[in-house]
Tab-separated table of C-alpha atoms and ligand atoms in Angstrom:
chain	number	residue	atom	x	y	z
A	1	UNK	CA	115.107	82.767	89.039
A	2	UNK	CA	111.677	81.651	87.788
A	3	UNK	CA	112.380	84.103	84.669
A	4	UNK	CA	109.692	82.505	82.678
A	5	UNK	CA	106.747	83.142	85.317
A	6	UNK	CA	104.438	86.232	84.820
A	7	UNK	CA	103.530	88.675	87.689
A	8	UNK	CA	100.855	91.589	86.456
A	9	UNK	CA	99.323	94.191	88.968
A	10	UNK	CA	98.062	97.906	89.227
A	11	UNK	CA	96.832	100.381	91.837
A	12	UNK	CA	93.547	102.907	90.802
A	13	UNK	CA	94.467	106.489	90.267
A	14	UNK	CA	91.480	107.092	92.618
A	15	UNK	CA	93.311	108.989	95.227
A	16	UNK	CA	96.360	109.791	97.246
A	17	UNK	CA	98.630	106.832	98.150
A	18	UNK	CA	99.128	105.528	101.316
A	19	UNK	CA	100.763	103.316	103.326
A	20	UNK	CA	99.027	100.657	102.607
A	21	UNK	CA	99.537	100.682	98.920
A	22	UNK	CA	103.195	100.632	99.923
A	23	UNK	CA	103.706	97.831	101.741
A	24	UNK	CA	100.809	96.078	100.717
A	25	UNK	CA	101.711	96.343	96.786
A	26	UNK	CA	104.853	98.664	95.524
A	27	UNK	CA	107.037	97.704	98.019
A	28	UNK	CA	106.924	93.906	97.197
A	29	UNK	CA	106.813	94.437	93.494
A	30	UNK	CA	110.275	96.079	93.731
A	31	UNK	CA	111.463	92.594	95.632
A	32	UNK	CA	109.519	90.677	93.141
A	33	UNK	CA	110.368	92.114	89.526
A	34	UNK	CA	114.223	90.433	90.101
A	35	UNK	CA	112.234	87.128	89.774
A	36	UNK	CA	109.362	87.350	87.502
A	37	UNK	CA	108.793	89.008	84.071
A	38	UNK	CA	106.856	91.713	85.447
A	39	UNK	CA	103.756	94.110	84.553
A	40	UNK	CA	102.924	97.204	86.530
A	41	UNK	CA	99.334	99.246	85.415
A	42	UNK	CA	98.456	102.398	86.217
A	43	UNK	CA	94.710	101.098	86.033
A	44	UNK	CA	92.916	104.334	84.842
A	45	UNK	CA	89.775	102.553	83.896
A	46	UNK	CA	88.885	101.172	87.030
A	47	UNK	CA	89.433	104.231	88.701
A	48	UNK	CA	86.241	105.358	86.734
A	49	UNK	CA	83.597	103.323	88.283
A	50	UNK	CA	83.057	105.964	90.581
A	51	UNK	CA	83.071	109.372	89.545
A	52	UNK	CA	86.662	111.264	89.350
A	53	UNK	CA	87.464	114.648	88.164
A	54	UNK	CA	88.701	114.519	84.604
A	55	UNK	CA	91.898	116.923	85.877
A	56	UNK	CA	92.595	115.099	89.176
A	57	UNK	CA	92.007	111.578	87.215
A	58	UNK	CA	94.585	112.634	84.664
A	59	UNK	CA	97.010	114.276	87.141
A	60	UNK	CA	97.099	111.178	89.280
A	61	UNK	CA	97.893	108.568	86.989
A	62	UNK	CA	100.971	110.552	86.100
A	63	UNK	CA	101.597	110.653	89.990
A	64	UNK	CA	100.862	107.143	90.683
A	65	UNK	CA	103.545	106.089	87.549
A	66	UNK	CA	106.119	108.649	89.505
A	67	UNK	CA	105.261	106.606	92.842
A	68	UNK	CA	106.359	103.306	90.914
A	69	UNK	CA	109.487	105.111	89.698
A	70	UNK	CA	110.317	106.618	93.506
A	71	UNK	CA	109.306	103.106	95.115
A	72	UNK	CA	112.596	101.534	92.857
A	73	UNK	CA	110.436	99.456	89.983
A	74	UNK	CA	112.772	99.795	87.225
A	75	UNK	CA	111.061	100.510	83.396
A	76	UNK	CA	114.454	98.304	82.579
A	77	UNK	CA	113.092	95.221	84.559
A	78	UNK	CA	109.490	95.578	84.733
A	79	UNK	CA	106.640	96.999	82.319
A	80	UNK	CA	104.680	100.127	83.974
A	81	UNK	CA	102.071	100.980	81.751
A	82	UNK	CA	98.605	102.944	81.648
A	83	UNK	CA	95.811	100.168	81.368
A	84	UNK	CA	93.387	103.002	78.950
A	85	UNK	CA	96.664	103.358	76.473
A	86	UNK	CA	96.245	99.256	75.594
A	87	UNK	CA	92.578	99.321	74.613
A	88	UNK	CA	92.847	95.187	74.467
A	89	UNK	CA	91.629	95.382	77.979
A	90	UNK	CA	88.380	96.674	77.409
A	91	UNK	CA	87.896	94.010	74.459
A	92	UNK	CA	88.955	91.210	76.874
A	93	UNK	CA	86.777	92.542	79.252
A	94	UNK	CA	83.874	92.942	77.035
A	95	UNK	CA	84.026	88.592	75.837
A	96	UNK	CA	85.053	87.628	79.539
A	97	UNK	CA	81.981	89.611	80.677
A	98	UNK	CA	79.645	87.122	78.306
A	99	UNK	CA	80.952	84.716	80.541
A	100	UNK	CA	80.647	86.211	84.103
A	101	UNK	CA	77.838	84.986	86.221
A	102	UNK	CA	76.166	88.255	87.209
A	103	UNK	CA	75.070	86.708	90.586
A	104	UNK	CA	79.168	86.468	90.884
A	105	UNK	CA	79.644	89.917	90.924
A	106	UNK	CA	76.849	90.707	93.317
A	107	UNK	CA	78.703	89.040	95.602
A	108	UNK	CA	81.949	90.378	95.553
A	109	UNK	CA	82.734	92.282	98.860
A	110	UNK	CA	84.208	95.032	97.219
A	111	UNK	CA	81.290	95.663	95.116
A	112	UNK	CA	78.923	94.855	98.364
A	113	UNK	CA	80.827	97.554	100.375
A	114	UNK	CA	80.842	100.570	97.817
A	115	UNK	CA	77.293	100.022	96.596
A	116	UNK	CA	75.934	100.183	99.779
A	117	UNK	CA	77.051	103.686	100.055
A	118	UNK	CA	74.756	104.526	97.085
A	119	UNK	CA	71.279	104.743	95.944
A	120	UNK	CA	70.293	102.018	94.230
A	121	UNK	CA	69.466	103.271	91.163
A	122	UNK	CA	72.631	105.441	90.997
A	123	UNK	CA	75.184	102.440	90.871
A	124	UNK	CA	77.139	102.299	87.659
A	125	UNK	CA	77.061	98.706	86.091
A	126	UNK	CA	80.921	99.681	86.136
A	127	UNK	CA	81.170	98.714	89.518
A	128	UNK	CA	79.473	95.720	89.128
A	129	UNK	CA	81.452	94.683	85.845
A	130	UNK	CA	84.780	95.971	87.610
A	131	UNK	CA	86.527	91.942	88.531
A	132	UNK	CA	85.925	91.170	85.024
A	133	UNK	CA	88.483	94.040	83.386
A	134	UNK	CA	90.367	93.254	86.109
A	135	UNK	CA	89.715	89.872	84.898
A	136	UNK	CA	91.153	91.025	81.580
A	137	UNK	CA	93.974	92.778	82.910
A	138	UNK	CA	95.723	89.573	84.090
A	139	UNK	CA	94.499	86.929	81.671
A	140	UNK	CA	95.847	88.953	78.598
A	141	UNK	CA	99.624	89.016	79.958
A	142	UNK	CA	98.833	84.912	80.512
A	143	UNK	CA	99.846	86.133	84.546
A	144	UNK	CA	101.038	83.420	86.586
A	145	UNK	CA	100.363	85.583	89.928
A	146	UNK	CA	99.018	88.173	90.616
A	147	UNK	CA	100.561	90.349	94.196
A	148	UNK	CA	97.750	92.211	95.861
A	149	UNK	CA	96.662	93.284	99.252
A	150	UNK	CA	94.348	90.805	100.814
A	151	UNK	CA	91.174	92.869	99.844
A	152	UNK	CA	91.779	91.758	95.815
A	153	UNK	CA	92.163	87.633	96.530
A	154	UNK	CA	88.340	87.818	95.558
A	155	UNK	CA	88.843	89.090	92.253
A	156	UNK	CA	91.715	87.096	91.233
A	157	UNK	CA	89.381	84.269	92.207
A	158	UNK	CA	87.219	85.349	89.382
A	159	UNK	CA	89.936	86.003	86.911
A	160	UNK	CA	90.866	82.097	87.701
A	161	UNK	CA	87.426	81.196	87.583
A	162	UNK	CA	86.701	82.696	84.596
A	163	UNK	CA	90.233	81.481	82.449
A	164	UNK	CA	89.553	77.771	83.722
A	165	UNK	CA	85.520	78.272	82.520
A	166	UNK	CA	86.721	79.769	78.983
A	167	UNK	CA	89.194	77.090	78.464
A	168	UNK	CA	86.908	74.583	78.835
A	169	UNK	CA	84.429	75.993	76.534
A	170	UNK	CA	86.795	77.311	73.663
A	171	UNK	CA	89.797	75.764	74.527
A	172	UNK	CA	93.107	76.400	76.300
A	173	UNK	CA	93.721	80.208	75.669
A	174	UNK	CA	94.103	81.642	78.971
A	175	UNK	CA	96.450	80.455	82.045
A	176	UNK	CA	95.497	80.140	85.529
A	177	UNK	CA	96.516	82.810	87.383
A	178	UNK	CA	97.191	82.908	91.962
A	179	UNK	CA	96.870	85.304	93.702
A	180	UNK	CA	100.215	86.303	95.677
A	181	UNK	CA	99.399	87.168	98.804
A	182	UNK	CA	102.548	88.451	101.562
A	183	UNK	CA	101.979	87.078	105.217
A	184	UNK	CA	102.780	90.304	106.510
A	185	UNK	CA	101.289	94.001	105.549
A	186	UNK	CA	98.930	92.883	103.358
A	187	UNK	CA	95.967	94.439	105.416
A	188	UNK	CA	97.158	97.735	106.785
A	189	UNK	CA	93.632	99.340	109.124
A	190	UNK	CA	92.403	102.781	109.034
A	191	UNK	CA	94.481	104.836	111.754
A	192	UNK	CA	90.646	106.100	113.179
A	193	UNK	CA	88.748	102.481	112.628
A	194	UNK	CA	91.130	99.552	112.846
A	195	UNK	CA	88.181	97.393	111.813
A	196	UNK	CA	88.383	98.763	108.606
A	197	UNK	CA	90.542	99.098	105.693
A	198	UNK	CA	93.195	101.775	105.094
A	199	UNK	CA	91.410	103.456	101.969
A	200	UNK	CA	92.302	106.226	99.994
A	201	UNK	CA	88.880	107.066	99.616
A	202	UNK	CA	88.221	107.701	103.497
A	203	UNK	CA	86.778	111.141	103.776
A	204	UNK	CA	88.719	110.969	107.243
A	205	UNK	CA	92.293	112.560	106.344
A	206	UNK	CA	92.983	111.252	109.583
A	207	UNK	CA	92.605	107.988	108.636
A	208	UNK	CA	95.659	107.107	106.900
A	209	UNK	CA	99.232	108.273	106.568
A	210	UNK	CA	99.581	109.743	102.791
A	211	UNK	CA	102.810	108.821	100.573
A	212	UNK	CA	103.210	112.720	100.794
A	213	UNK	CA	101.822	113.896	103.972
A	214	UNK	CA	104.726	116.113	105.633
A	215	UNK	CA	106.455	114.916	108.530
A	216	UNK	CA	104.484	117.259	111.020
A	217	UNK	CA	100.775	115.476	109.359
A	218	UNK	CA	102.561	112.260	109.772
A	219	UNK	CA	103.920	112.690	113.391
A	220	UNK	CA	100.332	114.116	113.988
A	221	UNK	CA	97.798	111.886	112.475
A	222	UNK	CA	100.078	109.017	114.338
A	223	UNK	CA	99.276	111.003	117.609
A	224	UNK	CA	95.937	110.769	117.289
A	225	UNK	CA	95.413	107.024	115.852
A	226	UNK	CA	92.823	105.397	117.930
A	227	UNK	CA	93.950	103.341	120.594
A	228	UNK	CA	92.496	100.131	122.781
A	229	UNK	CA	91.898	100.014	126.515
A	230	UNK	CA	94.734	99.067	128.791
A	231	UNK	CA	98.261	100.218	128.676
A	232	UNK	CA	100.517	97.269	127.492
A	233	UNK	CA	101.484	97.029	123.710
A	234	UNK	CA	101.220	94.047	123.014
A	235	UNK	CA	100.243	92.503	119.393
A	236	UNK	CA	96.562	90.599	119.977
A	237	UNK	CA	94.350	90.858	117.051
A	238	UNK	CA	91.118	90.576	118.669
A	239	UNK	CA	91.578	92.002	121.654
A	240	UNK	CA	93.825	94.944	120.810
A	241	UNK	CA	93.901	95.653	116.976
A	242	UNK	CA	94.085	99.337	117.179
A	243	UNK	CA	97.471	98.429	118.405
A	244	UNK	CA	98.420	95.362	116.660
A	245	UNK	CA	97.870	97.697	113.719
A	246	UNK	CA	100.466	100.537	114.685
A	247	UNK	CA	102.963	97.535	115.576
A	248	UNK	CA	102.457	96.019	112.329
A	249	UNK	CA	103.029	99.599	111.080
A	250	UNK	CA	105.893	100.122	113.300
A	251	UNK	CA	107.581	96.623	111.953
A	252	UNK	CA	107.594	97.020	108.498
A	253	UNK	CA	108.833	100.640	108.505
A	254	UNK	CA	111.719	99.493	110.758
A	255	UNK	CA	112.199	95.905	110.233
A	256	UNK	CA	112.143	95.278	113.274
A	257	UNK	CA	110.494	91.748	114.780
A	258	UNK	CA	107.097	92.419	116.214
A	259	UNK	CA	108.279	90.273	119.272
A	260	UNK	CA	111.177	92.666	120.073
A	261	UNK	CA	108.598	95.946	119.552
A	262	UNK	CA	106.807	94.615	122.390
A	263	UNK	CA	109.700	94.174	124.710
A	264	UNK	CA	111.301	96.990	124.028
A	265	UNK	CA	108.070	98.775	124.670
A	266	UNK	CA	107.486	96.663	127.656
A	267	UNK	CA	107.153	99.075	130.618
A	268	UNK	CA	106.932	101.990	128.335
A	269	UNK	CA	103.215	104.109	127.368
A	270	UNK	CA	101.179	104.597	124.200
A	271	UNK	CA	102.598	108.087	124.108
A	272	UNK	CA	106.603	106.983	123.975
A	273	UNK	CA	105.989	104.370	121.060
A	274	UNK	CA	103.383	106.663	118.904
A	275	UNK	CA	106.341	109.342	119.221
A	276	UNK	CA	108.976	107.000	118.287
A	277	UNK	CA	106.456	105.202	115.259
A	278	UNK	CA	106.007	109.014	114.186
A	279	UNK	CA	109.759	109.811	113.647
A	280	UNK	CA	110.120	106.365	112.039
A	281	UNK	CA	107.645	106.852	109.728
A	282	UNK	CA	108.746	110.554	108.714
A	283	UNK	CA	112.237	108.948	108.273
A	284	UNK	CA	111.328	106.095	106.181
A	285	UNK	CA	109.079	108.122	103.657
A	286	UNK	CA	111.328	111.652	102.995
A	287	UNK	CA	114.047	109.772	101.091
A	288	UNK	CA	110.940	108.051	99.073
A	289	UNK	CA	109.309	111.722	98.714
A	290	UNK	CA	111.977	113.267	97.211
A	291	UNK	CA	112.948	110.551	94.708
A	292	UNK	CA	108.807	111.114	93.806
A	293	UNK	CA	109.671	115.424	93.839
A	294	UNK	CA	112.657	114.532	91.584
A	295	UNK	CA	110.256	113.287	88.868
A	296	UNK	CA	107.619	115.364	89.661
A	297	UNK	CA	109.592	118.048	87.714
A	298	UNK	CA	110.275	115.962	84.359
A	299	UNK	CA	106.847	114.626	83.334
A	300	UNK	CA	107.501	114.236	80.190
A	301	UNK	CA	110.520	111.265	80.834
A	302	UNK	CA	107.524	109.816	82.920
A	303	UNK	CA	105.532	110.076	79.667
A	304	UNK	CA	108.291	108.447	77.511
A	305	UNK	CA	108.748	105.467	80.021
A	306	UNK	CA	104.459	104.527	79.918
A	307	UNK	CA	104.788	104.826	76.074
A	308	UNK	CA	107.715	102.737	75.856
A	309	UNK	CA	105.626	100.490	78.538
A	310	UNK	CA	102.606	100.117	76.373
A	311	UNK	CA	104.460	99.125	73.763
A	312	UNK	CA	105.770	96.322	75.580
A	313	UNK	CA	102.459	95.815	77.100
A	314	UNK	CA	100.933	95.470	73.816
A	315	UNK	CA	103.113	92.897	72.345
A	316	UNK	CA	101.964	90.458	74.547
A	317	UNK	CA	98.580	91.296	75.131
A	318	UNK	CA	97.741	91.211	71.530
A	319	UNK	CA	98.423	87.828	70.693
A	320	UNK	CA	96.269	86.692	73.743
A	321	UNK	CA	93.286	88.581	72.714
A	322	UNK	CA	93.637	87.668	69.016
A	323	UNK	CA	94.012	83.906	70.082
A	324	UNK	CA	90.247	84.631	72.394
A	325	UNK	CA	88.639	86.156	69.484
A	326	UNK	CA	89.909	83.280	66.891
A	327	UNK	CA	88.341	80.824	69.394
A	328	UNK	CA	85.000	82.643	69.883
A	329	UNK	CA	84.421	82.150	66.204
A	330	UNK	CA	85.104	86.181	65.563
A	331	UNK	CA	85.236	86.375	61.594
B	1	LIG	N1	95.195	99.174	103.466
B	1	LIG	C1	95.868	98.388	102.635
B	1	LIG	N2	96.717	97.458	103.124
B	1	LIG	C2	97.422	96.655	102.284
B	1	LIG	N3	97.298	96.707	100.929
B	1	LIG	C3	96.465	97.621	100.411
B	1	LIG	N4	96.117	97.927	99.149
B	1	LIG	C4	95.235	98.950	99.153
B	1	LIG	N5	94.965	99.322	100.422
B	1	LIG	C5	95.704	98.509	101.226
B	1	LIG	C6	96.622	97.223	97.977
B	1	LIG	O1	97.073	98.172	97.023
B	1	LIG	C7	96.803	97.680	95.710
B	1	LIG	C8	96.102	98.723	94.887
B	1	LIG	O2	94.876	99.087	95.447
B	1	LIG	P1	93.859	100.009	94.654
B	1	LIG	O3	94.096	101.419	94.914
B	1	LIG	O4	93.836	99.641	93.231
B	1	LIG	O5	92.485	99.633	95.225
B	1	LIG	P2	91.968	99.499	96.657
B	1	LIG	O6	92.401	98.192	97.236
B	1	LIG	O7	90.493	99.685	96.530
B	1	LIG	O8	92.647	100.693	97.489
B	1	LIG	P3	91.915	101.759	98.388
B	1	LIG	O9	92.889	102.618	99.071
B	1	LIG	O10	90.902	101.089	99.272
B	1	LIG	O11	91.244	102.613	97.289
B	1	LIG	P4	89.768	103.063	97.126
B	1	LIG	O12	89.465	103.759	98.390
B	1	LIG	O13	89.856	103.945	95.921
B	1	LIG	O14	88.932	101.835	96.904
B	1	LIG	C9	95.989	96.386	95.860
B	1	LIG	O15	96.854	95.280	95.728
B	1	LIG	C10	95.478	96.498	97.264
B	1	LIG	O16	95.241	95.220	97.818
């Protein structure tokens, strides 16, 4: 039981969930909170460096706190919180950000990837400036590691880079945090592009199977994932990732060994496994969409278990950022 080590990480209320935030992050946080002293964020002010809808913004960080709840984190074990309730984040952020080489953030993939879907002179600096608060996020909880998808090992980079560079300067305030990544699942690709990412923000529904699509959606959009050439399943990343995708898929909803997949697959067509993936899938996530339906009618004990959260939140946090501002030389 390594009950004195640290875990802190959040998902954007920029979208519907999918799969990928399931078994890429909730799913091993529920595994994980039985050994660490753990910190869940609904992280509401990343979610703003491109534009939401107030409404949908608000509506979803409710829903993404429910999706915690249905997933099994327990508010008795772990702290689930709303990052924009603990306003030391932004006050981190802002003193971490004195510190951040801008040519740093230029070169961060993520920010490389959804700038270059926008004019130039329409890019918030929040995008660029996004690592740092996330920055902030982990150093004020002193995080020993931080679980993420493979997509965020760049950014907990910087959060290392950045405690190791302020402790130098000032002093030790700030521990180093890792970045936990899982061998398996931690990359689930677009249904329609398995070159990409699954994303929430694909415009192409199609794309990825949604926490609450309905089984017929799920069944469907599993029907009509893109495929490779040749008939055999058989997991090769290069040569067939469309399908080393869906058995990846196909594994961690049924725990089965990707090895055993493939043989019992053997002889059998794309059509027979997509069929059987599709009633896997539709199994696996109706027990986790009620449990979210079930909270979806009592908000407010949602509400009650972030404010109790931030509380919690706060009492660590606040000691972290008063120890960086002593150090700074704030009066
Ligand atoms: N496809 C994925 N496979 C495995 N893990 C994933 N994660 C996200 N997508 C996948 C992990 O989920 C956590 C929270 O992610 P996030 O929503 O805060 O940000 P994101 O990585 O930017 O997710 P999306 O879906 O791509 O959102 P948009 O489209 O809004 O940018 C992270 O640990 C992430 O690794």
């Amino acid at each position: 039981m390594k009950s004195q080590q640290t875990i802190f990480s959040g998902i954007q209320p920029s979208g519907d969930l999918h799969i990928g935030h399931y078994f890429g992050a909730m799913k091993n946080w529920v595994a994980l909170q039985n050994q660490y002293r753990s910190i869940f964020c609904i992280v509401d002010e990343h979610a703003i460096t491109v534009p939401q809808d107030p409404e949908k913004l608000r509506e979803r960080t409710l829903d993404i706190a429910m999706w915690y709840l249905a997933a099994g984190i327990d508010p008795k074990r772990s702290i689930i919180f709303v990052q924009s309730h603990n306003s030391d984040h932004t006050e981190l952020s802002w003193i971490l950000n004195t510190i951040t080489p801008f040519g740093e953030l230029e070169r961060m993939t993520q920010f490389k990837d959804k700038s270059s879907k926008m004019k130039k002179a329409g890019i918030p600096a929040g995008l660029l400036n996004y690592p740092t608060l996330m920055a902030a996020d982990i150093l004020l909880y002193q995080t020993d590691a931080v679980p993420v998808g493979e997509d965020q090992k760049q950014h907990v980079e910087l959060a290392r880079t950045l405690a190791r560079k302020f402790n130098s300067r000032f002093g030790v305030t700030f521990k180093e945090p890792k970045e936990l990544i899982q061998k398996f699942g931690s990359r689930i690709m677009s249904l329609q592009d398995p070159t990409k990412k699954m994303s929430k923000s694909d415009e192409n529904k199609n794309s990825y199977i949604g926490l609450l699509d309905a089984p017929d959606d799920i069944r469907g959009k599993i029907k009509i994932a893109v495929t490779d050439s040749g008939k055999e399943i058989i997991f090769n990343q290069e040569k067939k990732p469309a399908i080393a995708n869906l058995l990846t898929i196909f594994s961690l909803f049924s725990g089965l060994q990707i090895k055993d997949i493939e043989k019992k697959y053997k002889r059998k067509g794309y059509g027979e496994f997509k069929k059987d993936l599709g009633n896997i899938a539709v199994a696996h996530l109706e027990p986790l969409q009620q449990k979210y339906r079930a909270l979806k009618k009592n908000p407010e004990q949602v509400k009650e278990i972030l404010r109790e959260g931030v509380k919690s939140a706060k009492q660590i946090s606040s000691k972290t950022l008063a120890d960086a501002k002593q150090k700074i030389g704030f009066l």
